[in-house]
C-alpha cells in the first residue's frame, strides 16, 4: 500500500498528495503520516517544491473533509429524522445538537491534526448534526493547515529518519486517541456508579 | 411500586455497566500498549538514527538516510550509473525480478562496504604523490 502510494507521489508530485489526502479524509485509511513525512524528506533533498506541496496537501484534506460533511448532512438527515420520531429520540437529538454547537469547533480542530484517525467520523457527525458549515470550514481549514504543515515540516527537519519518526508519531497519535477514549469512558462509568449509588441510597 | 422500579433498575444497570466497563478496559489496554510502543520507538530512534531499509523507500532516500552516495546503491543493483530512478525499491525489485529481501541485502552490503572504505581510507597508506 505505502509502496504504491509512494510510486504515485514520485510520479505525480503534489497532485498525487492532493488526491491521497482527499480520499484519506473521506475515511480510507491510507498511511498519510508516513507519506507526508516522506514528501518532506523529498523537499529537503530538492526533489519536490515546498509551496505546491503545502497548497495541494491542505486543499486535498479540506476537500475530503467537506465531502464527508456533505455525506453526513444528506445521509444523516434521514437517520436523525427516524430517531427523532421514536419516543425520547427527539430529546436525544436536540441534546447532541446542542453539544455539537458548543464543542464542535474544538472537536473539528483537534481531530484534524492531534487525533487525526477520528477525523472522518467527526466530519460525518458534524454534517449529520447540522453544525454550521462556515464554522466547520473555518476550523477544518485551520486544523488541516496545521496537520499538513507540521508533518511535512517534520519530514524536512528529520529528512533522514522518516520511518522512525512515523513510528514514533503514529504511536503517540494512537495513544492520544485511546487515552481520550479511556478518559471519556471512565467519566461515563464514574457517573453511572454515582447515579446507581444515589438510586440505591 | 417504587421497589419494583428499583429492582428493574438494578437488573438493567449491571448489563450496561459491564459493557461500559469492558469497553473502558479495552481502551485503557490500548492506551498502555501505545504508550509503551511510543516509549520503545522513541528510544529506538534515539539509538538508531539510521533506519532499516523498507520496501517503500526510494534509492535516493536510502542514500540520503544512510549518508552514502546514491551511485553506489544503484551500482549494487546493477542499475545504470546516474540512473534517475525515484521508484521505491519494492517496485525496482519487482521490475528486476528480484525479491525485496535480496535488494535489501545488496543495499546493506553496499552501505557497509562504503562505510568500511570511508573509515579505512584516512588511516590507510598515503598516496606517495601527496606532498607531506
Tab-separated table of C-alpha atoms in Angstrom:
chain	number	residue	atom	x	y	z
A	1	UNK	CA	0.000	0.000	0.000
A	2	UNK	CA	2.643	2.528	1.129
A	3	UNK	CA	4.824	1.441	-1.769
A	4	UNK	CA	2.115	2.006	-4.389
A	5	UNK	CA	1.281	5.413	-2.877
A	6	UNK	CA	4.966	6.406	-2.934
A	7	UNK	CA	5.151	5.470	-6.626
A	8	UNK	CA	2.101	7.670	-7.182
A	9	UNK	CA	3.730	10.563	-5.278
A	10	UNK	CA	7.124	10.410	-7.001
A	11	UNK	CA	5.421	10.134	-10.404
A	12	UNK	CA	2.800	12.854	-9.964
A	13	UNK	CA	4.132	15.067	-7.176
A	14	UNK	CA	1.821	17.489	-5.388
A	15	UNK	CA	-1.229	16.400	-7.391
A	16	UNK	CA	-0.826	12.875	-6.007
A	17	UNK	CA	-0.665	14.225	-2.453
A	18	UNK	CA	-3.858	16.211	-3.114
A	19	UNK	CA	-5.735	13.070	-4.188
A	20	UNK	CA	-4.307	10.840	-1.444
A	21	UNK	CA	-5.262	13.272	1.324
A	22	UNK	CA	-8.715	13.924	-0.181
A	23	UNK	CA	-9.522	10.187	-0.282
A	24	UNK	CA	-7.974	9.653	3.168
A	25	UNK	CA	-10.081	12.388	4.764
A	26	UNK	CA	-13.290	10.796	3.467
A	27	UNK	CA	-12.312	7.749	5.525
A	28	UNK	CA	-9.948	5.462	3.571
A	29	UNK	CA	-7.115	4.623	5.995
A	30	UNK	CA	-4.011	5.442	3.938
A	31	UNK	CA	-0.632	5.753	5.726
A	32	UNK	CA	-0.793	9.511	5.219
A	33	UNK	CA	1.567	10.441	8.072
A	34	UNK	CA	4.398	8.434	6.519
A	35	UNK	CA	3.595	9.823	3.066
A	36	UNK	CA	3.678	13.441	4.281
A	37	UNK	CA	6.921	12.865	6.196
A	38	UNK	CA	8.468	11.228	3.111
A	39	UNK	CA	7.324	14.172	0.981
A	40	UNK	CA	9.039	16.486	3.494
A	41	UNK	CA	12.223	14.465	3.046
A	42	UNK	CA	11.916	14.732	-0.750
A	43	UNK	CA	11.574	18.521	-0.373
A	44	UNK	CA	14.709	18.613	1.787
A	45	UNK	CA	16.536	16.599	-0.905
A	46	UNK	CA	15.462	19.121	-3.509
A	47	UNK	CA	13.195	16.723	-5.394
A	48	UNK	CA	9.915	18.493	-4.658
A	49	UNK	CA	8.906	22.111	-4.052
A	50	UNK	CA	7.502	23.197	-0.678
A	51	UNK	CA	4.664	25.565	-1.588
A	52	UNK	CA	2.838	23.403	-4.157
A	53	UNK	CA	3.027	20.506	-1.672
A	54	UNK	CA	1.501	22.566	1.160
A	55	UNK	CA	-1.216	24.029	-1.079
A	56	UNK	CA	-2.113	20.657	-2.601
A	57	UNK	CA	-1.971	18.849	0.742
A	58	UNK	CA	-4.177	21.318	2.614
A	59	UNK	CA	-6.522	21.634	-0.373
A	60	UNK	CA	-6.925	17.862	-0.698
A	61	UNK	CA	-7.506	17.337	3.013
A	62	UNK	CA	-10.109	20.122	3.203
A	63	UNK	CA	-11.882	18.803	0.086
A	64	UNK	CA	-12.058	15.307	1.610
A	65	UNK	CA	-13.435	16.677	4.885
A	66	UNK	CA	-16.060	18.771	3.108
A	67	UNK	CA	-17.164	15.676	1.191
A	68	UNK	CA	-17.560	13.815	4.494
A	69	UNK	CA	-19.550	16.715	5.915
A	70	UNK	CA	-21.910	16.758	2.910
A	71	UNK	CA	-22.404	12.968	3.106
A	72	UNK	CA	-23.186	13.319	6.817
A	73	UNK	CA	-25.599	16.140	6.176
A	74	UNK	CA	-27.536	14.299	3.458
A	75	UNK	CA	-27.395	10.802	4.891
A	76	UNK	CA	-27.653	11.999	8.477
A	77	UNK	CA	-30.914	13.902	7.921
A	78	UNK	CA	-32.721	10.607	7.289
A	79	UNK	CA	-31.173	8.847	10.267
A	80	UNK	CA	-31.722	11.698	12.734
A	81	UNK	CA	-35.253	12.141	11.349
A	82	UNK	CA	-36.025	8.477	12.004
A	83	UNK	CA	-34.567	8.626	15.532
A	84	UNK	CA	-36.468	11.827	16.335
A	85	UNK	CA	-39.777	10.070	15.553
A	86	UNK	CA	-39.184	7.472	18.274
A	87	UNK	CA	-40.103	8.204	21.899
A	88	UNK	CA	-37.244	10.086	23.541
A	89	UNK	CA	-35.334	10.343	20.264
A	90	UNK	CA	-36.146	13.994	19.639
A	91	UNK	CA	-34.707	14.974	23.020
A	92	UNK	CA	-31.534	12.982	22.450
A	93	UNK	CA	-31.011	14.526	19.026
A	94	UNK	CA	-31.578	18.013	20.441
A	95	UNK	CA	-29.035	17.350	23.200
A	96	UNK	CA	-26.495	16.019	20.691
A	97	UNK	CA	-27.057	19.103	18.502
A	98	UNK	CA	-26.552	21.437	21.467
A	99	UNK	CA	-23.348	19.595	22.373
A	100	UNK	CA	-22.082	19.846	18.791
A	101	UNK	CA	-22.993	23.523	18.662
A	102	UNK	CA	-20.990	24.188	21.822
A	103	UNK	CA	-17.927	21.941	21.333
A	104	UNK	CA	-17.989	21.180	17.598
A	105	UNK	CA	-15.342	23.745	16.645
A	106	UNK	CA	-12.743	22.397	19.055
A	107	UNK	CA	-13.681	18.838	18.125
A	108	UNK	CA	-13.178	19.571	14.432
A	109	UNK	CA	-9.901	21.415	15.061
A	110	UNK	CA	-8.240	18.761	17.229
A	111	UNK	CA	-9.380	15.796	15.124
A	112	UNK	CA	-7.628	17.344	12.103
A	113	UNK	CA	-4.099	17.026	13.466
A	114	UNK	CA	-3.786	15.718	17.031
A	115	UNK	CA	-6.419	12.945	16.931
A	116	UNK	CA	-6.431	12.608	13.159
A	117	UNK	CA	-7.735	8.991	12.993
A	118	UNK	CA	-11.080	10.310	14.302
A	119	UNK	CA	-11.363	12.995	11.600
A	120	UNK	CA	-13.596	11.173	9.075
A	121	UNK	CA	-16.165	10.272	11.775
A	122	UNK	CA	-16.256	13.839	13.082
A	123	UNK	CA	-16.889	15.047	9.506
A	124	UNK	CA	-19.919	12.761	9.177
A	125	UNK	CA	-21.198	13.650	12.650
A	126	UNK	CA	-20.773	17.401	12.033
A	127	UNK	CA	-22.843	17.130	8.852
A	128	UNK	CA	-25.482	14.930	10.454
A	129	UNK	CA	-25.798	17.269	13.449
A	130	UNK	CA	-26.007	20.255	11.088
A	131	UNK	CA	-23.025	22.023	12.643
A	132	UNK	CA	-22.926	25.404	10.846
A	133	UNK	CA	-20.977	24.931	7.624
A	134	UNK	CA	-18.988	28.210	7.734
A	135	UNK	CA	-17.693	27.344	11.199
A	136	UNK	CA	-16.909	23.771	10.126
A	137	UNK	CA	-14.957	25.097	7.155
A	138	UNK	CA	-13.067	27.590	9.336
A	139	UNK	CA	-11.914	25.052	11.957
A	140	UNK	CA	-11.356	22.426	9.283
A	141	UNK	CA	-9.045	24.676	7.285
A	142	UNK	CA	-7.130	25.771	10.369
A	143	UNK	CA	-6.670	22.199	11.609
A	144	UNK	CA	-5.676	20.735	8.237
A	145	UNK	CA	-3.222	23.579	7.600
A	146	UNK	CA	-1.570	22.739	10.915
A	147	UNK	CA	-1.617	18.973	10.194
A	148	UNK	CA	-0.065	19.148	6.727
A	149	UNK	CA	2.465	21.853	7.664
A	150	UNK	CA	3.532	20.005	10.822
A	151	UNK	CA	4.055	16.621	9.151
A	152	UNK	CA	5.746	17.977	6.031
A	153	UNK	CA	7.832	20.255	8.275
A	154	UNK	CA	8.912	17.329	10.457
A	155	UNK	CA	9.777	15.419	7.274
A	156	UNK	CA	12.026	18.305	6.244
A	157	UNK	CA	13.598	18.621	9.712
A	158	UNK	CA	14.187	14.865	10.138
A	159	UNK	CA	14.638	14.031	6.475
A	160	UNK	CA	16.905	11.049	7.257
A	161	UNK	CA	14.575	9.347	9.742
A	162	UNK	CA	11.168	9.288	8.074
A	163	UNK	CA	10.349	5.709	9.075
A	164	UNK	CA	11.486	6.211	12.656
A	165	UNK	CA	9.585	9.437	13.157
A	166	UNK	CA	6.465	7.952	11.528
A	167	UNK	CA	6.617	5.069	14.030
A	168	UNK	CA	7.039	7.456	16.961
A	169	UNK	CA	4.298	9.876	15.868
A	170	UNK	CA	1.939	7.028	14.935
A	171	UNK	CA	2.273	5.521	18.412
A	172	UNK	CA	1.786	8.923	20.023
A	173	UNK	CA	-1.347	9.646	17.964
A	174	UNK	CA	-2.962	6.299	18.804
A	175	UNK	CA	-2.012	6.715	22.457
A	176	UNK	CA	-3.824	10.061	22.488
A	177	UNK	CA	-6.881	8.567	20.715
A	178	UNK	CA	-7.091	5.630	23.154
A	179	UNK	CA	-6.267	7.908	26.090
A	180	UNK	CA	-9.094	10.272	25.175
A	181	UNK	CA	-11.479	7.300	24.843
A	182	UNK	CA	-10.319	5.947	28.235
A	183	UNK	CA	-10.914	9.288	29.951
A	184	UNK	CA	-14.348	9.691	28.349
A	185	UNK	CA	-15.454	6.133	29.210
A	186	UNK	CA	-14.025	6.434	32.713
A	187	UNK	CA	-16.024	9.590	33.252
A	188	UNK	CA	-19.208	7.886	31.988
A	189	UNK	CA	-18.537	4.881	34.220
A	190	UNK	CA	-17.992	7.108	37.234
A	191	UNK	CA	-21.235	8.998	36.517
A	192	UNK	CA	-23.073	5.662	36.207
A	193	UNK	CA	-21.767	4.346	39.517
A	194	UNK	CA	-22.590	7.567	41.286
A	195	UNK	CA	-26.102	7.576	39.833
A	196	UNK	CA	-26.751	3.970	40.830
A	197	UNK	CA	-25.433	4.670	44.329
A	198	UNK	CA	-27.738	7.675	44.625
A	199	UNK	CA	-30.609	5.499	43.354
A	200	UNK	CA	-29.700	2.769	45.857
A	201	UNK	CA	-29.201	5.103	48.821
B	1	UNK	CA	-44.228	0.439	43.124
B	2	UNK	CA	-41.001	2.249	43.898
B	3	UNK	CA	-39.487	-1.057	44.918
B	4	UNK	CA	-40.365	-2.554	41.518
B	5	UNK	CA	-38.738	0.308	39.647
B	6	UNK	CA	-35.655	-0.040	41.809
B	7	UNK	CA	-35.450	-3.792	41.176
B	8	UNK	CA	-35.773	-3.212	37.442
B	9	UNK	CA	-33.018	-0.641	37.587
B	10	UNK	CA	-30.714	-2.999	39.406
B	11	UNK	CA	-31.332	-5.650	36.782
B	12	UNK	CA	-30.926	-3.251	33.872
B	13	UNK	CA	-27.887	-1.399	35.153
B	14	UNK	CA	-25.285	-4.140	35.538
B	15	UNK	CA	-25.517	-5.234	31.877
B	16	UNK	CA	-24.888	-1.696	30.675
B	17	UNK	CA	-22.235	-1.106	33.280
B	18	UNK	CA	-20.486	-4.330	32.384
B	19	UNK	CA	-20.415	-3.335	28.742
B	20	UNK	CA	-19.153	0.140	29.630
B	21	UNK	CA	-16.541	-1.360	31.936
B	22	UNK	CA	-15.397	-3.821	29.240
B	23	UNK	CA	-15.007	-1.069	26.630
B	24	UNK	CA	-13.272	1.125	29.213
B	25	UNK	CA	-10.791	-1.656	29.995
B	26	UNK	CA	-10.131	-2.241	26.290
B	27	UNK	CA	-9.476	1.472	25.797
B	28	UNK	CA	-7.179	1.521	28.851
B	29	UNK	CA	-5.319	-1.513	27.483
B	30	UNK	CA	-4.922	0.238	24.127
B	31	UNK	CA	-3.589	3.344	25.910
B	32	UNK	CA	-0.978	1.324	27.791
B	33	UNK	CA	0.005	-0.545	24.624
B	34	UNK	CA	0.538	2.600	22.555
B	35	UNK	CA	2.221	4.473	25.413
B	36	UNK	CA	4.704	1.590	25.673
B	37	UNK	CA	5.141	1.476	21.909
B	38	UNK	CA	5.749	5.241	21.876
B	39	UNK	CA	8.493	4.947	24.502
B	40	UNK	CA	10.111	1.943	22.786
B	41	UNK	CA	10.081	3.623	19.367
B	42	UNK	CA	11.483	6.858	20.792
B	43	UNK	CA	14.342	5.016	22.487
B	44	UNK	CA	14.979	3.029	19.306
B	45	UNK	CA	15.020	6.213	17.244
B	46	UNK	CA	17.488	7.952	19.535
B	47	UNK	CA	19.757	4.898	19.426
B	48	UNK	CA	19.426	4.122	15.701
B	49	UNK	CA	19.484	7.314	13.685
B	50	UNK	CA	19.770	5.168	10.603
B	51	UNK	CA	16.710	3.217	9.836
B	52	UNK	CA	16.257	-0.277	8.472
B	53	UNK	CA	15.570	-0.327	4.741
B	54	UNK	CA	11.869	-0.712	3.902
B	55	UNK	CA	10.269	-1.541	0.562
B	56	UNK	CA	8.566	1.873	0.278
B	57	UNK	CA	11.911	3.711	0.275
B	58	UNK	CA	13.330	5.076	-2.971
B	59	UNK	CA	17.068	4.510	-3.507
B	60	UNK	CA	17.815	8.222	-3.200
B	61	UNK	CA	16.036	8.311	0.150
B	62	UNK	CA	18.079	5.344	1.405
B	63	UNK	CA	21.276	7.063	0.240
B	64	UNK	CA	20.201	10.276	1.994
B	65	UNK	CA	19.210	8.454	5.181
B	66	UNK	CA	22.450	6.456	5.349
B	67	UNK	CA	24.626	9.316	4.136
B	68	UNK	CA	26.194	7.427	1.217
B	69	UNK	CA	26.379	8.264	-2.485
B	70	UNK	CA	23.266	7.163	-4.384
B	71	UNK	CA	25.547	5.973	-7.199
B	72	UNK	CA	26.967	3.089	-5.162
B	73	UNK	CA	23.463	1.871	-4.337
B	74	UNK	CA	22.411	1.955	-8.000
B	75	UNK	CA	25.593	0.086	-8.809
B	76	UNK	CA	24.813	-2.551	-6.177
B	77	UNK	CA	21.562	-3.270	-8.001
B	78	UNK	CA	23.240	-3.292	-11.435
B	79	UNK	CA	21.256	-0.258	-12.485
B	80	UNK	CA	22.975	2.142	-14.903
B	81	UNK	CA	25.126	4.724	-13.102
B	82	UNK	CA	23.453	8.109	-12.730
B	83	UNK	CA	20.168	6.399	-13.259
B	84	UNK	CA	17.375	8.811	-12.359
B	85	UNK	CA	15.221	6.278	-10.584
B	86	UNK	CA	12.930	7.589	-7.881
B	87	UNK	CA	10.815	4.467	-7.546
B	88	UNK	CA	10.608	2.633	-4.206
B	89	UNK	CA	12.885	-0.408	-4.003
B	90	UNK	CA	9.819	-2.674	-3.828
B	91	UNK	CA	8.959	-1.592	-7.368
B	92	UNK	CA	12.555	-1.935	-8.526
B	93	UNK	CA	12.701	-5.453	-7.084
B	94	UNK	CA	9.576	-6.450	-8.960
B	95	UNK	CA	10.804	-4.947	-12.212
B	96	UNK	CA	14.245	-6.514	-11.967
B	97	UNK	CA	12.871	-9.918	-10.962
B	98	UNK	CA	14.482	-9.826	-7.504
B	99	UNK	CA	12.987	-10.333	-4.069
B	100	UNK	CA	12.787	-7.334	-1.743
B	101	UNK	CA	14.917	-9.239	0.784
B	102	UNK	CA	17.641	-9.679	-1.828
B	103	UNK	CA	17.539	-5.994	-2.776
B	104	UNK	CA	17.763	-5.004	0.891
B	105	UNK	CA	20.692	-7.374	1.443
B	106	UNK	CA	22.580	-5.953	-1.543
B	107	UNK	CA	21.969	-2.378	-0.425
B	108	UNK	CA	23.002	-3.157	3.150
B	109	UNK	CA	26.184	-4.781	1.870
B	110	UNK	CA	26.952	-1.798	-0.382
B	111	UNK	CA	26.375	0.620	2.509
B	112	UNK	CA	28.609	-1.435	4.808
B	113	UNK	CA	31.342	-1.572	2.134
B	114	UNK	CA	31.165	2.196	1.586
B	115	UNK	CA	31.415	2.757	5.335
B	116	UNK	CA	34.395	0.486	5.654
B	117	UNK	CA	36.133	2.255	2.801
B	118	UNK	CA	35.424	5.665	4.295
B	119	UNK	CA	36.695	4.524	7.691
B	120	UNK	CA	39.912	2.928	6.442
B	121	UNK	CA	40.886	5.476	3.818
B	122	UNK	CA	42.283	8.252	6.038
B	123	UNK	CA	44.300	5.748	8.082
B	124	UNK	CA	45.394	3.769	5.041
B	125	UNK	CA	48.672	4.051	3.123
B	126	UNK	CA	49.262	7.574	1.932
B	127	UNK	CA	49.388	8.379	-1.708
B	128	UNK	CA	53.129	8.782	-2.404
B	129	UNK	CA	52.443	11.761	-4.628
B	130	UNK	CA	50.657	13.669	-1.925
B	131	UNK	CA	53.011	16.277	-0.511
B	132	UNK	CA	53.597	15.962	3.191
